[in-house]
């Protein structure tokens, strides 16, 4: 190809580019001289051409030519400027016409071409356990002109079809897409914004439906690793040379495997990620059951709650715990209070108080669960959320109302006291003689539930109301997956004496409720005391396989009419 001599100083009026493959021009295009500076380094020019979609120039198969028709190595592009490769066009009618040339090796794969041909920037979703690509672009790659296809060759049998035939997969290359390489498209971000817009979708469940629709259009995830190549049948008599020859050309490659599926939500601004988590709702992040022995003569035990895998912080996590008494003989002789104490924000403990004479050892079963927003964002349609989870800072003489809608399918409210050492100056961690009782009061004339609590000195046998604390509350609806919900049932309470010589004549204020034959083996159960518009009395509540056990903080009338509701958390 002939070129005219060039001048040191040029003033192009028109610039055209040509792509050359196998010695022939296969593509031409024009540049706007107002958009590009002739002093631009070649590595920036490569980015500009790709961003403007003027020509696809991957670093593995495309090189700029210098004025002497030699390829410029990619690693040397920052040493050249655009005007170093411009040549005056032969036969041009205007001396201001200049050209430059890009040499492409069609035998080598180009990352940008593969991304375009295989719709790599479209999100994916699962349909009947199969990964499919959606029709809309969810993200773009920040610097496709600098990314590479990892080239390798791997032939493996993936299925034996019988009759001496088998299905094989031939891997030719791999693409890796990390979050740092990607940015969500404006259209995808706006679609998520609209789904979460409270004016458009005021009900959280409508927002969920809208997010699911966005997922159908744009996908729920992208694969961080994509295997490229082909799949075909072979038999023992032939090597299927034609198929293997076709795969020598990257234009014939297909996506044959996707792995490391990652939520598209990770590409969104943090404010939208937070709103998505709130819309999806909280879930049970972890649950565990502990066997605890309370020795004779001991009235308090502490147990550290370790941070489980998948939970990097306790911030925002709600912990619930309950007490199941395992003793067979007179399990009501003692009652137990349980709460969560935070030595600091990342160190929660179970604290168990014995209420009553410490004349006997007790075996306890302590279920606890962590509820919060999953740190890992979803890669498919989401469900099984817990929508009504609260932390109430209890006010002794204030409004402690838990507002929630009138749930038509029925529900049960559970709770757990939470004490933070920093809220109680001078508090002696793990040695306090104050226990916390709580129960709920539901009013028929309005939605919501009232939280009632007392701080009780178990040594002096009196209420003190000195501790500063919170209550984690969960309103669990019937038909919630993984939960068996038993609505509050009125109890026929039976008074139980201490039957100890030293305590003869002393009111134990201890009662057992309806016999329920709840379990043969202990389960993950959380129960609560609830009242319905009747005078209410503070209790400590324990669970036994035969019946609920209630310890009142004060003398109560014979016609005690509290209800007991509970939830059982089933295995995931």
XYZ file of C-alpha atoms in Angstrom, residues 61-565:
505
model
C -5.781 -9.486 17.835
C -5.558 -5.794 16.837
C -2.513 -3.531 16.443
C -2.016 -0.034 15.103
C 0.346 0.244 12.148
C 3.130 2.802 12.023
C 3.941 4.779 8.887
C 6.154 1.977 7.662
C 3.343 -0.611 7.862
C 4.794 -2.355 10.910
C 2.592 -3.404 13.825
C 3.084 -1.389 16.987
C 3.230 -3.654 20.084
C 0.419 -3.014 22.523
C 2.869 -2.468 25.383
C 4.492 0.385 23.376
C 1.298 2.248 22.480
C 1.742 4.853 25.206
C 5.014 5.872 23.489
C 3.183 6.913 20.314
C 0.749 9.704 19.594
C -2.075 9.673 17.083
C -0.224 11.968 14.669
C 2.648 9.458 14.604
C 0.516 7.009 12.633
C -1.439 9.456 10.429
C -0.515 9.516 6.762
C -1.759 11.773 4.022
C -4.175 9.901 1.815
C -3.015 9.121 -1.757
C -5.226 10.644 -4.434
C -7.164 12.785 -1.993
C -8.834 15.858 -3.416
C -7.957 17.779 -0.279
C -4.546 17.948 1.318
C -6.270 17.806 4.695
C -7.292 14.135 4.328
C -5.415 11.665 6.511
C -5.697 7.964 7.249
C -4.501 5.448 9.812
C -4.533 1.662 9.790
C -5.292 -1.147 12.237
C -4.077 -4.656 11.514
C -6.297 -7.484 12.794
C -5.377 -11.155 13.108
C -8.617 -13.035 12.519
C -7.161 -16.270 13.858
C -6.787 -14.850 17.336
C -9.793 -14.235 19.592
C -10.725 -10.684 20.452
C -12.337 -9.991 23.810
C -14.582 -7.132 22.564
C -15.818 -9.183 19.581
C -16.730 -12.145 21.774
C -18.557 -9.881 24.237
C -20.611 -8.405 21.405
C -21.278 -11.654 19.522
C -22.359 -13.646 22.612
C -24.309 -10.883 24.435
C -22.019 -11.177 27.436
C -23.248 -7.872 28.912
C -26.841 -9.102 29.107
C -27.772 -10.348 32.563
C -28.773 -13.936 33.279
C -31.516 -15.716 35.197
C -32.499 -19.266 36.032
C -35.344 -21.007 34.239
C -35.982 -24.575 35.405
C -32.404 -24.779 36.720
C -30.994 -23.660 33.368
C -29.078 -20.386 33.003
C -30.483 -18.240 30.215
C -29.428 -14.834 28.901
C -31.995 -12.032 28.992
C -32.704 -9.634 26.134
C -31.590 -6.437 27.855
C -28.106 -5.148 28.596
C -27.609 -4.888 32.363
C -24.000 -3.703 32.469
C -21.126 -2.601 30.336
C -17.450 -3.458 30.608
C -15.332 -0.482 31.583
C -12.246 -1.298 29.492
C -13.049 -4.109 27.056
C -10.193 -2.980 24.795
C -7.702 -3.954 27.522
C -9.204 -7.289 28.567
C -8.180 -10.686 27.283
C -9.609 -14.115 26.612
C -7.620 -16.754 28.487
C -6.731 -19.290 25.800
C -6.576 -23.004 26.604
C -7.611 -26.331 25.129
C -9.575 -28.934 27.037
C -11.645 -31.782 25.623
C -13.847 -33.755 28.021
C -16.662 -36.260 27.798
C -19.766 -34.933 29.551
C -22.369 -37.564 28.592
C -22.441 -41.106 27.232
C -25.355 -41.294 24.756
C -24.947 -45.027 24.152
C -24.436 -46.975 20.925
C -20.727 -46.096 20.961
C -21.548 -42.348 20.880
C -20.735 -39.782 23.501
C -21.214 -36.069 24.066
C -18.055 -33.994 24.451
C -17.247 -30.442 25.466
C -14.305 -28.670 23.902
C -13.094 -25.651 25.875
C -11.113 -23.081 23.905
C -11.025 -20.080 26.188
C -12.274 -18.384 29.357
C -13.544 -14.898 30.139
C -13.452 -13.537 33.688
C -15.631 -10.589 34.708
C -14.976 -9.123 38.142
C -17.202 -6.420 39.690
C -14.369 -3.891 39.334
C -14.455 -4.451 35.554
C -18.168 -3.667 35.203
C -20.624 -0.815 35.584
C -24.425 -1.074 35.555
C -26.187 0.550 32.609
C -28.245 3.680 33.232
C -31.340 1.830 32.005
C -30.883 -0.996 34.506
C -30.250 1.392 37.399
C -33.375 3.376 36.484
C -35.489 0.213 36.293
C -34.412 -0.721 39.835
C -35.020 2.860 41.000
C -38.581 2.715 39.653
C -39.234 -0.659 41.297
C -38.220 0.756 44.684
C -40.042 4.071 44.229
C -42.545 4.302 47.093
C -44.822 6.526 45.027
C -45.052 3.857 42.326
C -45.014 0.854 44.691
C -46.076 1.927 48.205
C -46.633 -1.651 49.428
C -43.342 -3.542 50.061
C -44.811 -6.603 48.356
C -45.484 -4.542 45.226
C -41.843 -3.457 45.291
C -40.799 -7.123 45.461
C -42.993 -7.936 42.436
C -41.487 -4.975 40.564
C -37.942 -6.120 41.366
C -38.767 -9.599 40.121
C -40.030 -8.095 36.844
C -36.778 -6.139 36.493
C -34.955 -9.433 37.038
C -36.936 -11.092 34.266
C -35.998 -8.271 31.875
C -32.373 -7.661 32.850
C -31.451 -10.801 34.771
C -30.599 -11.443 38.402
C -26.899 -12.270 38.039
C -23.849 -12.462 35.840
C -21.210 -15.227 35.764
C -17.753 -14.155 36.862
C -16.311 -16.996 34.788
C -17.493 -17.965 31.305
C -16.126 -20.980 29.434
C -16.074 -20.686 25.631
C -15.912 -23.380 22.979
C -18.375 -25.942 21.664
C -20.207 -29.168 22.393
C -20.853 -31.957 19.917
C -21.221 -35.727 19.546
C -18.376 -38.083 18.732
C -18.084 -41.808 18.334
C -15.292 -44.325 18.590
C -14.882 -44.532 14.821
C -14.444 -40.859 13.968
C -12.767 -37.916 15.668
C -15.235 -35.368 14.262
C -12.444 -33.346 12.652
C -14.905 -30.869 11.098
C -16.240 -29.728 14.483
C -12.748 -29.354 15.883
C -11.658 -27.369 12.824
C -14.639 -25.025 13.209
C -13.613 -24.272 16.781
C -10.233 -23.024 15.588
C -12.102 -19.846 14.652
C -13.366 -17.874 17.646
C -16.399 -16.668 15.647
C -17.763 -20.225 16.084
C -17.320 -20.313 19.849
C -20.325 -20.425 22.138
C -20.838 -20.113 25.854
C -20.576 -23.680 27.152
C -20.408 -23.091 30.899
C -21.087 -20.289 33.395
C -19.847 -20.347 36.980
C -19.397 -18.141 40.050
C -22.818 -16.568 39.568
C -22.931 -13.111 41.168
C -25.882 -10.847 41.894
C -26.314 -7.915 39.514
C -27.289 -5.860 42.560
C -23.586 -5.739 43.469
C -23.116 -3.306 40.581
C -25.660 -0.831 41.944
C -24.983 2.228 44.131
C -24.858 1.464 47.856
C -28.052 3.424 48.531
C -29.973 1.154 46.155
C -28.414 -1.988 47.652
C -29.645 -0.882 51.089
C -33.156 -0.251 49.745
C -33.164 -3.651 48.010
C -32.246 -5.418 51.255
C -35.018 -3.571 53.071
C -37.519 -4.484 50.347
C -36.478 -8.146 50.291
C -36.735 -8.288 54.082
C -34.860 -10.073 56.823
C -34.178 -13.781 56.989
C -32.906 -16.287 59.517
C -29.151 -15.997 59.044
C -28.209 -18.639 61.583
C -29.738 -20.789 64.284
C -28.245 -23.007 66.932
C -29.245 -25.021 69.991
C -27.148 -25.215 73.152
C -27.294 -27.724 75.986
C -26.640 -25.858 79.238
C -26.238 -27.183 82.791
C -27.160 -24.887 85.696
C -25.450 -26.426 88.762
C -26.931 -26.451 92.225
C -26.121 -23.226 94.046
C -25.682 -21.189 90.844
C -28.154 -18.513 89.792
C -26.553 -17.037 86.662
C -24.771 -18.378 83.588
C -23.228 -16.627 80.576
C -22.449 -18.075 77.139
C -20.663 -16.223 74.340
C -22.411 -16.196 70.936
C -19.770 -16.733 68.227
C -20.009 -15.038 64.860
C -21.222 -17.679 62.378
C -19.969 -18.026 58.826
C -21.770 -15.686 56.453
C -22.154 -13.005 59.136
C -19.318 -10.465 59.198
C -20.888 -8.124 61.752
C -23.559 -8.243 64.443
C -24.561 -4.699 63.555
C -28.214 -4.768 62.463
C -28.634 -8.448 63.415
C -31.503 -9.338 65.771
C -30.838 -12.216 68.182
C -33.655 -14.259 69.727
C -33.260 -16.883 72.460
C -35.533 -18.956 74.689
C -35.321 -21.444 77.576
C -36.525 -25.040 77.385
C -36.393 -26.931 80.699
C -35.355 -30.571 80.332
C -35.755 -31.770 83.938
C -38.507 -34.384 84.246
C -39.307 -34.131 87.976
C -40.994 -30.882 89.034
C -39.524 -28.781 86.221
C -41.453 -25.774 87.603
C -39.402 -25.665 90.818
C -37.254 -22.923 89.222
C -37.919 -20.484 86.434
C -35.332 -18.905 84.159
C -34.958 -15.554 82.435
C -32.806 -15.156 79.335
C -31.487 -12.103 77.532
C -28.744 -11.016 75.147
C -26.005 -8.864 76.649
C -23.501 -6.973 74.507
C -20.134 -6.446 76.134
C -19.457 -4.401 72.992
C -21.117 -4.200 69.592
C -19.449 -7.359 68.255
C -19.544 -9.516 71.402
C -23.036 -10.707 72.367
C -23.613 -13.177 75.200
C -26.513 -15.285 76.371
C -27.222 -14.460 80.025
C -29.478 -16.863 81.961
C -30.872 -16.034 85.415
C -32.369 -18.607 87.764
C -35.469 -17.367 89.614
C -36.206 -19.332 92.772
C -34.163 -21.343 95.268
C -30.955 -22.784 93.807
C -31.430 -26.105 95.594
C -31.263 -28.303 92.530
C -29.295 -28.551 89.294
C -31.164 -27.985 86.027
C -30.524 -29.077 82.471
C -31.605 -26.494 79.916
C -31.930 -26.478 76.145
C -31.256 -22.984 74.740
C -32.281 -22.344 71.119
C -31.203 -19.075 69.577
C -31.393 -17.570 66.104
C -29.975 -14.575 64.261
C -32.323 -12.608 61.997
C -31.100 -9.898 59.650
C -30.437 -8.854 56.098
C -28.360 -11.354 54.171
C -24.998 -9.881 53.282
C -24.901 -11.946 50.111
C -27.252 -10.416 47.570
C -29.689 -12.753 45.795
C -28.991 -14.280 42.385
C -32.558 -15.416 41.747
C -36.136 -14.612 42.680
C -36.380 -14.107 46.410
C -38.920 -15.141 49.012
C -39.184 -16.401 52.603
C -38.692 -12.930 54.081
C -39.593 -11.936 57.625
C -41.309 -8.591 57.131
C -42.053 -7.421 60.665
C -38.854 -7.368 62.727
C -38.311 -4.606 65.273
C -35.990 -3.497 68.055
C -37.856 -1.465 70.657
C -35.947 0.628 73.204
C -38.231 0.110 76.153
C -39.605 3.189 77.937
C -40.934 2.473 81.426
C -43.479 5.293 81.229
C -43.740 5.750 77.483
C -45.297 4.392 74.331
C -44.010 0.900 73.538
C -46.360 0.147 70.677
C -45.286 -2.231 67.889
C -47.120 -1.054 64.797
C -47.888 -3.662 62.167
C -50.792 -4.323 59.791
C -53.739 -6.524 60.651
C -52.402 -9.832 59.361
C -55.358 -11.840 58.092
C -53.652 -15.248 58.133
C -52.846 -15.083 61.829
C -49.528 -14.562 63.541
C -47.503 -14.894 66.720
C -45.243 -12.234 68.231
C -42.016 -13.353 69.902
C -39.340 -11.333 71.659
C -36.022 -11.323 73.479
C -34.523 -8.712 75.846
C -31.265 -7.047 74.803
C -28.968 -5.164 77.190
C -25.906 -3.193 76.110
C -23.261 -2.466 78.717
C -22.581 0.979 77.280
C -26.197 2.006 77.999
C -25.822 1.111 81.697
C -22.835 2.933 83.269
C -21.261 0.937 86.083
C -23.017 -2.238 84.972
C -21.246 -5.377 86.191
C -21.329 -7.659 83.155
C -22.559 -11.177 83.839
C -23.151 -10.553 87.552
C -26.317 -8.470 87.592
C -29.082 -9.726 89.860
C -31.723 -8.031 87.704
C -33.722 -10.105 85.226
C -36.025 -8.719 82.511
C -39.542 -9.983 81.883
C -41.661 -9.115 78.862
C -45.039 -9.925 77.391
C -47.331 -8.553 74.702
C -50.803 -7.063 74.809
C -52.942 -7.094 71.688
C -55.858 -4.680 71.433
C -58.786 -5.558 69.223
C -59.788 -1.997 68.393
C -56.569 -1.170 66.529
C -53.724 -2.818 64.704
C -50.449 -3.362 66.489
C -49.207 -4.843 69.720
C -48.173 -3.228 72.993
C -44.903 -4.318 74.581
C -44.894 -4.624 78.395
C -41.671 -5.137 80.395
C -40.328 -5.137 83.939
C -36.823 -5.113 85.421
C -36.887 -7.495 88.393
C -34.392 -7.930 91.252
C -34.339 -11.713 91.752
C -32.392 -11.451 95.016
C -34.641 -8.892 96.759
C -37.749 -10.264 94.994
C -39.031 -6.916 93.749
C -39.323 -4.867 90.592
C -36.664 -2.179 90.195
C -37.111 -0.768 86.674
C -33.537 0.464 86.660
C -31.988 -1.237 83.626
C -31.858 0.430 80.221
C -32.638 -2.206 77.617
C -34.253 -3.056 74.290
C -36.500 -5.857 73.124
C -36.032 -7.612 69.802
C -39.515 -8.375 68.458
C -40.637 -10.500 65.524
C -44.175 -10.783 64.223
C -44.218 -14.151 62.440
C -47.125 -14.753 60.075
C -48.708 -18.105 59.515
C -47.586 -19.773 56.287
C -44.109 -18.254 56.667
C -41.724 -20.811 55.110
C -39.509 -22.647 57.625
C -41.753 -21.618 60.533
C -44.586 -23.447 62.231
C -46.724 -20.746 63.847
C -49.145 -21.454 66.709
C -51.323 -18.471 67.513
C -51.733 -17.489 71.172
C -54.032 -19.886 73.043
C -55.700 -19.104 76.379
C -54.233 -21.139 79.218
C -55.870 -22.835 82.183
C -53.135 -22.098 84.665
C -52.453 -24.445 87.585
C -50.671 -23.086 90.646
C -47.526 -24.939 91.790
C -45.959 -24.794 95.284
C -42.228 -24.961 96.015
C -42.726 -28.067 98.233
C -39.492 -27.270 100.034
C -39.318 -27.209 103.886
C -37.556 -23.848 104.032
C -40.144 -22.267 101.761
C -43.348 -23.613 103.312
C -46.092 -21.004 103.229
C -44.241 -18.837 100.713
C -46.125 -18.095 97.518
C -44.118 -19.458 94.606
C -46.174 -17.478 92.064
C -45.418 -20.341 89.648
C -47.970 -21.851 87.266
C -48.140 -24.487 84.575
C -50.377 -24.065 81.558
C -52.262 -26.361 79.208
C -50.651 -29.725 78.569
C -49.458 -29.658 75.002
C -47.120 -32.652 74.482
C -45.008 -30.300 72.457
C -42.071 -32.526 71.543
C -40.337 -35.804 72.225
C -36.940 -34.260 71.514
C -36.228 -30.547 72.084
C -36.808 -28.259 69.111
C -35.974 -24.698 68.157
C -39.002 -23.067 69.819
C -39.695 -19.467 70.806
C -42.761 -18.718 72.908
C -44.344 -15.582 74.364
C -47.084 -14.527 76.758
C -49.869 -12.408 75.298
C -52.964 -10.737 76.668
C -56.100 -9.657 74.865
C -57.638 -6.572 76.542
C -57.517 -8.175 80.000
C -55.583 -6.892 83.020
C -52.067 -8.097 82.374
C -49.426 -9.338 84.798
C -45.683 -9.669 84.164
C -44.327 -13.213 83.837
C -41.182 -15.108 83.111
C -41.960 -17.873 80.614
C -40.205 -21.209 80.141
C -40.999 -24.137 77.871
C -41.282 -27.755 78.955
C -42.359 -30.657 76.782
C -45.437 -31.151 79.011
C -46.612 -27.542 79.397
C -45.554 -23.891 79.535
C -44.191 -22.707 82.888
C -44.903 -19.149 84.037
C -43.384 -17.309 86.984
C -45.264 -14.159 87.971
C -43.470 -11.125 89.371
C -46.348 -10.330 91.714
C -49.351 -12.039 93.306
C -51.990 -12.562 90.657
C -55.696 -13.370 90.814
C -57.160 -16.820 90.357
C -58.671 -15.921 87.003
C -55.363 -15.359 85.208
C -56.236 -15.223 81.517
C -52.953 -14.913 79.658
C -52.358 -16.670 76.352
C -49.298 -18.528 75.068
C -48.216 -18.502 71.440
